[in-house]
Coordinates of C-alpha atoms in Angstrom, one line a residue:
Chain A
M1228 CA 12.3 -3.2 15.6
T1229 CA 12.7 -1.4 18.4
V1230 CA 16.1 -0.1 18.7
T1231 CA 16.7 2.0 22.0
P1232 CA 20.3 3.2 22.6
G1233 CA 22.3 1.5 25.3
T1234 CA 20.4 -1.9 25.1
G1235 CA 21.9 -5.2 23.7
R1236 CA 21.6 -4.7 19.9
E1237 CA 22.5 -0.8 19.7
Q1238 CA 25.5 -1.4 22.9
L1239 CA 26.9 -4.4 20.8
F1240 CA 27.1 -2.2 17.6
S1241 CA 28.2 0.9 18.9
R1242 CA 30.9 0.0 21.3
R1243 CA 33.2 -1.4 18.5
R1244 CA 35.5 1.8 17.1
R1245 CA 34.6 2.2 13.6
P1246 CA 37.3 4.1 10.6
A1247 CA 35.9 7.6 10.3
G1248 CA 34.4 6.6 6.5
E1249 CA 32.5 3.6 8.0
R1250 CA 30.6 5.9 10.5
M1251 CA 30.1 8.6 7.7
L1252 CA 28.7 6.0 5.6
D1253 CA 26.2 4.7 7.9
I1254 CA 24.7 8.2 8.9
V1255 CA 24.5 8.9 5.6
F1256 CA 22.6 5.8 4.7
R1257 CA 20.4 6.7 7.7
Q1258 CA 19.4 10.2 6.7
L1259 CA 19.1 9.1 3.3
T1260 CA 16.4 6.5 4.4
L1261 CA 14.9 9.1 6.6
A1262 CA 14.4 11.5 3.8
L1263 CA 13.0 8.8 1.5
A1264 CA 10.7 8.0 4.2
A1265 CA 9.6 11.3 4.8
V1266 CA 8.4 11.4 1.2
V1267 CA 5.2 9.3 1.9
A1268 CA 4.4 12.1 4.3
I1269 CA 5.2 15.1 2.0
V1270 CA 3.1 13.7 -0.9
L1271 CA 0.2 13.8 1.4
L1272 CA 0.4 16.8 2.8
A1273 CA 1.4 18.2 -1.0
I1274 CA -1.8 16.6 -2.2
F1275 CA -3.9 18.6 0.1
L1276 CA -2.0 21.5 -0.5
T1277 CA -2.3 21.4 -4.2
L1278 CA -6.2 20.9 -3.9
I1279 CA -6.4 24.0 -1.6
Q1280 CA -4.6 26.0 -3.6
G1281 CA -6.0 25.2 -7.0
S1282 CA -10.0 25.6 -5.2
H1283 CA -9.4 28.6 -3.3
E1284 CA -10.6 30.5 -6.1
A1285 CA -13.9 28.4 -6.7
I1286 CA -14.1 28.1 -2.8
A1287 CA -14.0 32.1 -2.5
S1288 CA -17.0 32.4 -5.1
F1289 CA -19.1 29.5 -4.2
G1290 CA -18.3 28.6 -0.7
L1291 CA -20.6 26.2 0.8
R1292 CA -23.1 26.8 -1.4
F1293 CA -21.1 24.2 -3.9
L1294 CA -22.1 21.2 -1.5
T1295 CA -26.1 22.1 -2.0
T1296 CA -26.5 23.6 -5.7
S1297 CA -26.4 21.9 -8.7
A1298 CA -25.6 24.2 -11.5
W1299 CA -23.1 23.3 -13.5
D1300 CA -22.8 26.2 -16.3
P1301 CA -19.5 26.9 -17.9
V1302 CA -21.2 30.0 -19.9
N1303 CA -22.5 31.8 -16.7
E1304 CA -19.6 30.5 -14.7
S1305 CA -21.5 28.9 -12.1
Y1306 CA -20.8 25.8 -10.4
G1307 CA -22.3 23.3 -7.8
A1308 CA -21.3 20.0 -7.1
F1309 CA -24.5 18.4 -5.5
V1310 CA -25.1 15.8 -8.4
A1311 CA -22.0 14.5 -8.0
I1312 CA -21.9 14.4 -4.6
Y1313 CA -25.1 12.6 -4.1
G1314 CA -24.2 10.0 -7.2
T1315 CA -20.6 9.4 -5.1
L1316 CA -22.1 8.9 -2.1
V1317 CA -25.8 7.1 -2.9
S1318 CA -23.6 4.5 -5.9
S1319 CA -21.0 3.6 -2.9
L1320 CA -23.2 3.0 -0.1
L1321 CA -25.7 0.9 -2.4
A1322 CA -22.9 -1.1 -3.8
L1323 CA -21.6 -1.6 -0.6
L1324 CA -24.9 -2.9 0.6
I1325 CA -25.0 -5.7 -2.1
A1326 CA -21.2 -6.6 -1.7
V1327 CA -21.2 -6.8 1.8
P1328 CA -23.6 -10.0 1.9
L1329 CA -21.8 -11.3 -1.1
G1330 CA -18.3 -10.8 0.0
V1331 CA -18.3 -12.0 3.6
G1332 CA -20.7 -15.0 2.5
T1333 CA -18.0 -15.9 0.1
A1334 CA -15.3 -15.3 2.7
L1335 CA -17.1 -17.9 4.9
F1336 CA -17.4 -20.4 2.1
I1337 CA -13.8 -20.2 1.9
T1338 CA -12.6 -20.2 5.3
E1339 CA -15.3 -22.4 7.1
D1340 CA -13.9 -25.8 5.7
L1341 CA -17.2 -26.6 3.7
I1342 CA -15.3 -27.7 0.5
P1343 CA -12.0 -29.5 -0.2
M1344 CA -8.8 -27.4 0.3
Q1345 CA -8.2 -27.3 -3.8
L1346 CA -11.4 -25.6 -4.3
R1347 CA -11.2 -22.9 -1.4
E1348 CA -7.7 -22.2 -2.8
L1349 CA -9.0 -21.9 -6.5
I1350 CA -12.0 -19.5 -5.3
G1351 CA -9.7 -17.8 -3.3
L1352 CA -7.1 -16.9 -6.5
M1353 CA -10.4 -16.0 -8.5
V1354 CA -11.3 -13.4 -6.2
E1355 CA -8.2 -12.1 -6.1
L1356 CA -7.6 -12.0 -9.8
L1357 CA -10.8 -10.6 -10.2
A1358 CA -8.9 -7.2 -8.0
A1359 CA -6.4 -7.0 -10.8
I1360 CA -8.5 -6.8 -13.6
P1361 CA -8.2 -3.1 -14.6
S1362 CA -11.1 -0.8 -13.9
V1363 CA -10.9 0.6 -17.7
V1364 CA -11.2 -3.2 -19.1
L1365 CA -14.2 -3.9 -16.5
G1366 CA -16.0 -0.3 -17.9
L1367 CA -15.6 -1.7 -21.4
W1368 CA -17.0 -5.0 -20.5
A1369 CA -19.9 -3.0 -18.4
I1370 CA -20.6 -1.0 -21.7
F1371 CA -20.8 -4.0 -24.4
V1372 CA -21.9 -7.0 -22.4
M1373 CA -23.5 -6.1 -18.8
E1374 CA -25.4 -3.4 -19.7
P1375 CA -27.2 -5.1 -22.8
A1376 CA -27.7 -7.8 -20.5
I1377 CA -29.3 -6.3 -17.6
R1378 CA -31.3 -4.0 -19.8
P1379 CA -34.6 -6.1 -19.7
V1380 CA -34.2 -6.6 -16.0
L1381 CA -34.0 -3.0 -15.1
Q1382 CA -36.9 -2.3 -18.0
L1383 CA -38.9 -4.9 -16.2
L1384 CA -38.1 -3.4 -12.7
H1385 CA -39.3 0.0 -14.4
A1386 CA -42.8 -1.6 -15.4
V1387 CA -43.3 -2.8 -11.9
L1388 CA -42.1 -0.8 -9.8
G1389 CA -42.1 2.8 -11.7
W1390 CA -44.4 4.1 -9.1
L1391 CA -41.4 4.7 -6.8
P1392 CA -39.5 7.5 -7.5
L1393 CA -36.1 5.3 -7.3
F1394 CA -37.6 3.5 -10.5
S1395 CA -39.1 6.4 -12.4
T1396 CA -37.3 6.5 -15.8
T1397 CA -37.0 4.3 -18.6
P1398 CA -33.7 2.6 -18.5
M1399 CA -32.0 3.8 -21.5
G1400 CA -28.2 2.3 -21.2
P1401 CA -25.8 3.9 -19.1
G1402 CA -27.0 4.9 -15.9
M1403 CA -26.6 4.9 -11.8
A1404 CA -27.6 1.1 -11.4
P1405 CA -25.4 -0.4 -14.0
A1406 CA -22.7 1.6 -12.2
I1407 CA -23.8 0.2 -8.9
L1408 CA -23.2 -3.2 -10.0
I1409 CA -20.2 -2.7 -11.5
L1410 CA -18.9 -1.1 -8.2
V1411 CA -20.4 -4.3 -6.5
V1412 CA -17.7 -6.2 -9.1
M1413 CA -14.6 -4.0 -8.0
I1414 CA -15.1 -3.9 -4.2
L1415 CA -16.1 -7.4 -3.5
P1416 CA -12.4 -8.7 -3.9
I1417 CA -11.4 -6.2 -0.9
I1418 CA -14.1 -7.2 1.3
T1419 CA -13.8 -10.9 0.4
A1420 CA -9.8 -10.9 0.8
I1421 CA -10.0 -8.9 4.7
S1422 CA -12.9 -10.7 5.8
R1423 CA -11.0 -14.0 4.6
D1424 CA -7.9 -12.9 6.7
A1425 CA -10.1 -12.0 9.5
L1426 CA -12.0 -15.1 9.7
R1427 CA -8.4 -17.1 9.6
Q1428 CA -7.1 -15.2 12.4
V1429 CA -10.1 -16.3 14.6
P1430 CA -8.0 -18.9 17.1
V1431 CA -9.0 -22.4 16.8
E1432 CA -10.1 -23.2 20.3
L1433 CA -13.1 -20.5 19.9
R1434 CA -14.4 -22.5 17.0
Q1435 CA -13.3 -26.0 19.3
G1436 CA -15.5 -24.3 22.3
A1437 CA -18.4 -23.6 20.2
Y1438 CA -18.4 -27.1 18.3
G1439 CA -18.0 -28.5 21.9
V1440 CA -21.3 -27.4 23.6
G1441 CA -22.8 -28.9 20.6
T1442 CA -23.7 -25.9 18.3
T1443 CA -24.2 -26.5 14.6
R1444 CA -21.6 -25.0 12.2
W1445 CA -23.8 -22.1 11.4
G1446 CA -24.5 -21.4 15.4
A1447 CA -20.9 -21.3 15.8
I1448 CA -20.3 -19.0 13.2
F1449 CA -22.9 -16.4 14.2
A1450 CA -22.2 -16.7 17.7
V1451 CA -18.4 -16.9 17.9
I1452 CA -16.8 -16.6 14.6
L1453 CA -18.2 -13.3 13.2
P1454 CA -18.4 -11.7 16.3
A1455 CA -14.9 -12.8 16.9
A1456 CA -13.5 -11.1 13.4
I1457 CA -16.2 -8.2 13.1
S1458 CA -13.8 -5.7 14.0
S1459 CA -11.3 -6.3 11.1
I1460 CA -14.3 -6.8 8.7
I1461 CA -16.1 -3.6 9.6
G1462 CA -12.3 -2.2 9.0
G1463 CA -12.2 -3.6 5.5
V1464 CA -15.9 -2.9 4.5
M1465 CA -14.8 1.0 5.4
L1466 CA -11.7 0.7 3.0
A1467 CA -14.1 -0.8 0.4
L1468 CA -16.3 2.2 1.3
G1469 CA -13.2 4.3 0.2
R1470 CA -12.3 2.8 -2.6
A1471 CA -16.1 2.8 -4.3
M1472 CA -16.3 6.2 -3.3
G1473 CA -12.9 7.1 -5.4
E1474 CA -13.7 4.6 -8.0
T1475 CA -13.3 6.2 -11.7
M1476 CA -12.8 4.8 -15.1
A1477 CA -15.5 1.7 -14.6
V1478 CA -17.8 4.2 -13.3
T1479 CA -17.3 6.9 -15.7
M1480 CA -17.5 4.7 -18.5
I1481 CA -21.2 3.4 -17.6
I1482 CA -22.7 6.3 -14.9
G1483 CA -24.0 8.1 -17.6
N1484 CA -22.4 11.4 -16.7
S1485 CA -25.7 13.5 -16.1
L1486 CA -25.3 16.7 -14.6
N1487 CA -29.1 16.9 -13.8
F1488 CA -30.5 15.6 -10.7
S1489 CA -32.7 12.3 -10.4
F1490 CA -33.7 10.4 -7.8
S1491 CA -34.0 7.4 -10.3
L1492 CA -31.6 4.8 -10.2
L1493 CA -32.5 3.9 -13.7
A1494 CA -31.3 7.2 -14.9
P1495 CA -28.0 8.9 -15.6
G1496 CA -25.8 9.9 -12.7
N1497 CA -22.7 11.3 -11.9
T1498 CA -19.9 11.1 -9.2
I1499 CA -16.9 13.1 -8.4
A1500 CA -14.7 11.0 -9.5
S1501 CA -16.6 10.6 -13.0
M1502 CA -17.1 14.0 -13.4
L1503 CA -13.3 14.8 -12.9
A1504 CA -12.3 12.0 -15.7
N1505 CA -14.8 13.8 -17.9
Q1506 CA -14.0 17.1 -17.5
F1507 CA -10.9 18.3 -16.2
G1508 CA -9.2 17.6 -19.8
E1509 CA -11.2 20.3 -21.4
A1510 CA -11.6 22.5 -18.6
D1511 CA -10.0 26.1 -17.8
G1512 CA -10.7 29.0 -16.2
I1513 CA -12.8 28.8 -12.9
Q1514 CA -13.9 25.7 -14.0
V1515 CA -10.7 24.0 -13.3
S1516 CA -11.0 25.7 -9.9
A1517 CA -14.1 24.1 -9.3
L1518 CA -13.2 20.9 -10.3
M1519 CA -10.2 21.1 -7.8
Y1520 CA -12.8 22.1 -5.3
A1521 CA -15.0 18.4 -6.3
A1522 CA -11.5 17.0 -6.0
L1523 CA -10.7 18.2 -2.2
I1524 CA -14.6 17.1 -1.4
L1525 CA -13.5 13.7 -2.8
M1526 CA -10.5 13.6 -1.1
V1527 CA -11.6 14.9 2.6
L1528 CA -14.3 12.3 1.9
T1529 CA -12.2 9.2 1.3
F1530 CA -9.5 10.5 3.8
S1531 CA -12.1 10.7 6.9
V1532 CA -13.2 7.3 5.9
N1533 CA -10.0 5.4 5.5
V1534 CA -8.8 7.1 8.9
L1535 CA -12.1 5.9 10.6
A1536 CA -11.4 2.4 9.2
Q1537 CA -7.4 2.5 10.9
W1538 CA -9.4 3.9 13.7
V1539 CA -12.2 0.8 14.2
V1540 CA -9.7 -2.1 13.3
R1541 CA -7.5 -0.7 16.3
R1542 CA -9.8 0.4 18.7
L1543 CA -11.8 -3.0 18.2
S1544 CA -9.4 -5.5 17.4
L1545 CA -8.4 -6.1 21.3
K1546 CA -10.9 -7.9 22.4
Y1547 CA -9.9 -11.5 21.7
Chain B
M1494 CA -28.5 -20.2 16.3
D1495 CA -28.2 -18.5 19.6
P1496 CA -27.0 -20.2 22.3
T1497 CA -29.0 -19.1 24.7
N1498 CA -32.1 -20.7 22.8
L1499 CA -30.3 -23.5 22.7
A1500 CA -30.4 -24.2 26.4
S1501 CA -33.8 -23.5 27.2
A1502 CA -34.6 -25.6 24.1
S1503 CA -33.0 -28.5 25.7
A1504 CA -34.5 -27.7 29.5
S1505 CA -37.9 -27.4 28.4
S1506 CA -37.6 -31.1 26.7
G1507 CA -37.1 -32.7 30.0
L1508 CA -33.8 -33.0 31.9
F1509 CA -33.9 -36.7 32.4
E1510 CA -35.3 -37.4 28.6
R1511 CA -33.1 -39.8 26.4
R1512 CA -32.7 -38.1 23.0
P1513 CA -30.9 -40.2 20.2
L1514 CA -27.4 -39.0 19.5
Q1515 CA -27.7 -39.5 15.5
F1516 CA -27.6 -36.6 13.2
D1517 CA -31.0 -36.0 12.4
P1518 CA -31.0 -33.8 9.3
A1519 CA -34.7 -33.0 9.7
L1520 CA -34.3 -31.0 12.9
R1521 CA -34.6 -27.2 12.4
R1522 CA -31.1 -26.5 13.1
N1523 CA -29.5 -29.2 10.9
R1524 CA -31.9 -27.6 7.8
V1525 CA -31.2 -24.5 9.0
N1526 CA -27.6 -25.2 8.9
K1527 CA -27.7 -26.7 5.4
L1528 CA -29.5 -23.6 4.2
L1529 CA -26.9 -21.5 5.1
T1530 CA -24.2 -23.5 3.6
S1531 CA -26.2 -23.3 0.2
V1532 CA -26.5 -19.7 0.5
S1533 CA -22.8 -19.1 1.1
A1534 CA -22.2 -21.0 -2.0
L1535 CA -24.4 -19.5 -4.0
F1536 CA -22.6 -16.2 -2.9
A1537 CA -18.9 -17.4 -3.6
A1538 CA -20.5 -18.3 -7.2
I1539 CA -22.0 -15.0 -7.8
A1540 CA -18.4 -13.6 -6.5
V1541 CA -16.4 -15.7 -9.1
L1542 CA -18.8 -15.1 -12.1
P1543 CA -17.6 -11.6 -12.9
L1544 CA -14.1 -12.7 -13.6
V1545 CA -15.1 -16.0 -15.7
L1546 CA -17.3 -13.6 -17.5
V1547 CA -14.7 -10.9 -18.1
L1548 CA -12.1 -12.9 -19.5
L1549 CA -14.2 -14.8 -21.2
Y1550 CA -15.0 -11.7 -23.3
V1551 CA -11.7 -9.8 -23.2
L1552 CA -9.9 -13.5 -24.5
L1553 CA -12.7 -14.0 -27.2
Q1554 CA -13.3 -10.4 -28.3
G1555 CA -9.7 -9.5 -27.7
G1556 CA -8.2 -12.7 -28.8
R1557 CA -9.8 -13.2 -32.4
L1558 CA -7.9 -9.9 -33.2
L1559 CA -4.4 -10.7 -32.1
S1560 CA -2.1 -10.1 -34.9
L1561 CA 1.6 -9.6 -35.8
R1562 CA 0.1 -6.3 -37.0
L1563 CA -1.4 -5.2 -34.1
F1564 CA 1.9 -4.9 -32.2
L1565 CA 3.4 -2.9 -35.3
E1566 CA 1.4 -0.2 -36.4
L1567 CA -0.7 2.8 -35.2
P1568 CA -4.4 3.3 -34.5
P1569 CA -6.2 4.3 -37.0
A1570 CA -7.8 8.0 -37.5
P1571 CA -11.4 7.9 -36.1
G1572 CA -13.7 6.4 -38.7
L1573 CA -11.0 4.2 -40.3
S1574 CA -10.4 0.6 -39.6
G1575 CA -7.8 -1.3 -39.5
G1576 CA -3.9 -0.5 -37.7
G1577 CA -2.8 -1.4 -34.3
I1578 CA -1.9 -0.4 -30.6
G1579 CA 1.8 -0.6 -31.2
N1580 CA 2.2 2.7 -29.8
A1581 CA 0.0 2.2 -26.5
V1582 CA 2.0 -0.6 -25.9
L1583 CA 5.3 0.7 -26.0
G1584 CA 4.1 3.5 -24.0
T1585 CA 2.5 1.4 -21.1
I1586 CA 5.4 0.0 -20.9
L1587 CA 7.4 2.7 -20.9
V1588 CA 5.0 4.9 -18.5
T1589 CA 4.8 2.0 -16.2
L1590 CA 9.1 1.4 -16.0
L1591 CA 9.5 5.4 -15.3
A1592 CA 6.8 5.1 -12.6
T1593 CA 8.7 1.9 -11.1
L1594 CA 12.2 3.7 -11.3
I1595 CA 10.9 6.3 -9.1
T1596 CA 8.8 4.4 -6.8
V1597 CA 11.3 1.4 -6.0
P1598 CA 14.4 3.1 -4.5
V1599 CA 12.0 5.5 -2.2
G1600 CA 9.8 2.9 -1.4
I1601 CA 12.6 0.7 -0.2
G1602 CA 14.5 3.3 1.2
G1603 CA 11.3 4.5 3.5
G1604 CA 10.7 0.6 4.1
V1605 CA 13.8 0.4 5.6
Y1606 CA 13.8 3.3 7.6
L1607 CA 10.3 2.4 9.1
S1608 CA 11.8 -1.4 9.8
E1609 CA 15.5 -0.7 10.6
Y1610 CA 15.8 2.7 12.3
A1611 CA 12.4 4.1 13.1
G1612 CA 11.5 2.0 16.1
K1613 CA 8.2 3.4 18.1
G1614 CA 8.7 7.1 18.0
W1615 CA 6.0 9.4 16.8
F1616 CA 7.8 10.3 13.4
G1617 CA 7.8 6.4 12.2
Q1618 CA 4.2 6.4 13.5
F1619 CA 3.3 9.4 11.6
V1620 CA 4.8 7.7 8.3
G1621 CA 3.1 4.7 8.4
F1622 CA -0.2 6.3 9.1
A1623 CA 0.5 8.6 6.1
N1624 CA 1.1 5.4 3.8
D1625 CA -1.7 3.3 4.5
V1626 CA -3.4 7.1 4.0
L1627 CA -1.9 7.3 0.8
A1628 CA -2.6 3.6 0.0
G1629 CA -6.7 4.7 0.2
V1630 CA -6.4 8.0 -1.5
P1631 CA -8.3 7.4 -5.2
S1632 CA -6.4 7.2 -8.3
I1633 CA -8.0 10.0 -10.1
I1634 CA -6.9 12.6 -7.1
S1635 CA -3.4 11.4 -8.0
G1636 CA -4.2 12.6 -11.4
V1637 CA -5.6 15.9 -10.3
F1638 CA -2.4 16.0 -8.1
I1639 CA 0.3 15.7 -10.8
Y1640 CA -2.0 17.7 -12.9
G1641 CA -1.6 20.8 -10.5
M1642 CA 1.9 20.6 -9.6
I1643 CA 3.7 19.3 -12.6
V1644 CA 1.5 19.7 -15.8
A1645 CA -0.1 23.2 -14.8
T1646 CA 3.2 24.3 -13.6
R1647 CA 5.1 23.2 -16.8
L1648 CA 7.5 21.8 -14.4
F1649 CA 9.6 19.7 -17.1
F1650 CA 11.4 21.8 -20.3
G1651 CA 7.8 23.8 -20.7
Q1652 CA 5.9 20.9 -21.5
S1653 CA 2.3 20.6 -20.2
Y1654 CA 1.6 17.0 -20.5
S1655 CA 4.6 14.4 -20.8
A1656 CA 5.1 10.5 -20.0
L1657 CA 7.4 11.6 -17.2
A1658 CA 4.2 13.5 -15.7
G1659 CA 2.5 10.3 -16.1
G1660 CA 5.3 8.0 -14.4
V1661 CA 5.2 10.2 -11.4
A1662 CA 1.4 10.4 -11.1
L1663 CA 1.5 5.9 -11.2
S1664 CA 4.4 6.3 -8.8
V1665 CA 2.4 8.1 -5.9
L1666 CA -0.2 4.9 -6.4
M1667 CA 3.0 2.3 -6.3
L1668 CA 4.8 4.0 -3.2
P1669 CA 2.4 3.0 -0.6
T1670 CA 2.1 -0.4 -1.8
V1671 CA 6.1 -1.2 -1.9
I1672 CA 6.5 0.5 1.4
K1673 CA 4.3 -1.5 3.1
T1674 CA 5.6 -4.8 1.6
T1675 CA 9.4 -3.9 2.2
Y1676 CA 8.4 -3.0 5.5
E1677 CA 6.5 -6.4 6.1
G1678 CA 9.3 -8.4 4.6
L1679 CA 12.2 -6.8 6.8
K1680 CA 10.1 -7.3 10.2
L1681 CA 10.1 -11.0 9.6
V1682 CA 13.9 -11.5 8.7
P1683 CA 15.3 -13.2 12.1
N1684 CA 17.0 -10.6 14.1
D1685 CA 19.7 -13.2 14.8
L1686 CA 20.5 -12.3 11.2
R1687 CA 21.3 -8.7 12.4
L1688 CA 23.0 -9.6 15.8
G1689 CA 25.5 -12.1 13.8
A1690 CA 26.6 -9.4 11.4
Y1691 CA 27.2 -7.0 14.1
G1692 CA 29.3 -9.7 16.0
V1693 CA 31.9 -10.5 13.1
G1694 CA 32.0 -6.4 13.0
A1695 CA 29.6 -5.4 10.0
S1696 CA 28.3 -1.5 10.2
R1697 CA 24.8 -0.9 10.4
F1698 CA 24.8 -0.1 6.3
V1699 CA 26.7 -3.3 5.7
T1700 CA 24.4 -5.4 7.6
I1701 CA 21.6 -3.7 6.4
T1702 CA 22.3 -3.6 2.3
R1703 CA 23.9 -7.4 2.1
V1704 CA 22.4 -9.5 5.0
V1705 CA 18.9 -8.0 5.8
I1706 CA 17.5 -7.2 2.6
P1707 CA 18.8 -9.9 0.7
A1708 CA 17.2 -11.7 3.2
A1709 CA 13.8 -10.4 2.3
L1710 CA 14.4 -10.1 -1.0
T1711 CA 11.1 -12.6 -1.8
P1712 CA 8.5 -10.4 0.0
I1713 CA 9.9 -7.2 -1.6
S1714 CA 9.7 -8.2 -5.2
T1715 CA 6.7 -9.8 -5.1
G1716 CA 5.3 -6.3 -3.6
V1717 CA 6.7 -4.5 -6.7
V1718 CA 5.7 -6.8 -9.2
L1719 CA 2.1 -6.4 -7.8
A1720 CA 2.5 -2.9 -7.3
I1721 CA 3.6 -2.6 -11.0
A1722 CA 0.8 -5.0 -12.1
R1723 CA -1.5 -2.1 -10.7
A1724 CA 0.2 0.9 -11.9
A1725 CA -0.1 -0.5 -15.5
G1726 CA -3.9 -0.8 -15.7
E1727 CA -4.1 2.3 -14.1
T1728 CA -6.0 4.8 -16.4
A1729 CA -7.4 7.6 -13.8
P1730 CA -3.7 9.6 -13.3
L1731 CA -3.3 9.3 -16.7
I1732 CA -5.9 10.8 -18.4
F1733 CA -4.7 14.4 -17.6
T1734 CA -0.9 14.0 -17.2
A1735 CA 0.4 11.7 -19.7
L1736 CA -2.7 12.4 -22.0
F1737 CA -2.6 10.2 -25.4
S1738 CA -1.1 10.5 -28.8
P1739 CA -1.8 9.1 -31.8
F1740 CA 1.6 8.6 -32.6
W1741 CA 4.9 7.0 -32.0
P1742 CA 6.6 7.8 -28.1
D1743 CA 8.5 11.1 -28.6
G1744 CA 10.8 10.8 -25.5
V1745 CA 9.7 11.0 -22.0
F1746 CA 8.9 15.0 -22.2
N1747 CA 6.1 15.0 -24.5
P1748 CA 2.3 13.1 -24.2
I1749 CA 2.3 9.2 -24.7
A1750 CA -0.2 6.6 -25.5
T1751 CA -1.0 3.9 -23.0
L1752 CA -3.2 0.8 -23.3
S1753 CA -5.6 2.2 -20.8
V1754 CA -6.1 5.4 -21.8
L1755 CA -6.9 4.0 -25.3
I1756 CA -9.4 1.5 -24.1
F1757 CA -11.1 4.3 -22.5
N1758 CA -11.0 6.7 -25.7
F1759 CA -11.5 4.0 -28.1
A1760 CA -14.5 2.4 -26.2
I1761 CA -16.9 5.3 -26.4
M1762 CA -16.1 6.3 -29.7
P1763 CA -19.0 5.2 -31.9
Y1764 CA -17.0 3.3 -34.7
E1765 CA -16.9 -0.3 -34.7
A1766 CA -12.9 -0.1 -35.6
Q1767 CA -12.1 1.6 -32.9
N1768 CA -14.2 -0.6 -30.3
E1769 CA -12.8 -3.3 -31.9
L1770 CA -8.8 -2.1 -30.8
A1771 CA -10.4 -1.5 -27.6
W1772 CA -11.0 -4.9 -27.1
A1773 CA -7.7 -6.5 -28.2
A1774 CA -6.0 -3.4 -26.2
S1775 CA -7.7 -5.3 -22.8
F1776 CA -6.6 -8.4 -24.0
V1777 CA -3.0 -7.1 -24.0
L1778 CA -3.3 -5.3 -21.0
V1779 CA -5.2 -8.4 -19.1
V1780 CA -2.6 -10.9 -20.1
M1781 CA 0.3 -8.6 -19.0
I1782 CA -1.2 -8.0 -15.7
L1783 CA -2.4 -11.7 -14.9
I1784 CA 1.3 -12.7 -15.9
A1785 CA 2.6 -10.2 -13.8
N1786 CA 0.0 -11.7 -10.6
L1787 CA 0.9 -14.9 -11.3
L1788 CA 4.7 -14.2 -11.4
S1789 CA 4.3 -12.5 -7.9
R1790 CA 2.4 -15.7 -6.6
W1791 CA 5.3 -18.1 -8.4
I1792 CA 8.1 -15.8 -6.7
S1793 CA 6.7 -16.5 -3.3
H1794 CA 5.8 -19.8 -3.7
V1795 CA 9.2 -20.8 -5.1
S1796 CA 11.1 -19.2 -2.4
R1797 CA 8.8 -21.0 0.6
S1798 CA 9.4 -24.4 -0.6

């Protein structure tokens, strides 16, 4: 709501003579809401300041070496977060690779008039409810149900493609691959919901035009509807990437939390978030500082992805 | 299919050739169309499958352990069986309540400022931006933040880990949702209502608190309920703020048990009894959260009709 002094509403409001108490109350209320709004910005700044303040000791002693070395040795007080950073990037990017076609496909299926209205609403509701299931419950399910169920598949993968570095270890239970699958489950609802909203906002005239020149339904989807919605979908995908990088509990419970580097997706791995969840409680001294440093890296990663996502949406969404 | 292809295909088949206008399922374009429809149906089925499987397992595994004792007793020591999750149920309610008490005034106040006062100025833009960024901050970071701010500095009466610290950490996660839904809800209130209130002589404060906010109560309460549901299931911000406690809640300045942390702790223990309690706790938590979600849908549905 724009309120510029001197125009309509403001004038109507300020012309009236008011008792001092009433005017005072108005001013106090305005200042109060201003202060409450500022809390958000202060919290965001305080997060950065706390992480920087907590990690300056580790930054001073490890510097940028922290990003590229993988020693995690509390005895010799030598720390490097390469394994966790690598795990964060690989797990979230691979999860995205699987979740994007699934999510966008599902969104198309429930917006493009292929099935009756009630069924579409039901599928939409179920995907939304999937987003409400707590991460820790998905982790529990992953440990006891999903991982034993997919282990034979992973073993087959290792038997057939074991010569590739990606599948070079025998799957023993927790590992990168099950963690990626549970991440897919967790980001699928975000991608589906945002794609669905984007597809719904495509003007109906565009569809009618496409059908009018004689295209098939999927011809219209690929040539007209998806291009019209693509900016919001890309924005949603990037938000999902941010979510995947910071996802903690389910991943911590199923990834195996290994501090050793391995190319293999079947071996146990680690992410920054799972490392924090696992070690923060028991850490002290410079280890806390090193963990804060890792948290700062995670914060910067997700912050950049989120800002980029907002920029993409704003930059590209003016096309139609 | 790309439209230029279509055009060239019809041109090469002769401009004056008559083609039947019936739908021919054998045409390549129609077969591709059908194939893609089936693929998207398959994707939708895959997307729904995890929810069905997770709910099925949680309801079956957790549901069969459901009894009154579950809510009245403390969890057993590692290795022993029996016991319940009473302290964790209470703890989840208490921590979520603390977070809600912090978040609701701040969130609604902030939303009111953004919608009613901020206009298009830089401050409003900046707060809106910060809110969107805060919504994307990983939940574990909010735990680390509150650890650094409150736990490590022993801010509350010399205690390090406390229920209050857990509540503050959760409120960091709830705040963006509440601000956003309040802002969106207030923007939907017709301007005529505000003008009408000014017209009969109401002050700004009275207009906002007696006219504008009540008119937007539905979207605001929907947002608050959803934020509560999300916070109740969060674990990462609690594992090193509220920590865990095997005992009954002992005030807000001491560590406290919560359902989500109990699930995390007991899931990775090598004891059958603890694993079973993790399933039972999942059942209680999932039912609480699903009810809250359906409640928020019901609120917006009822007020719309």
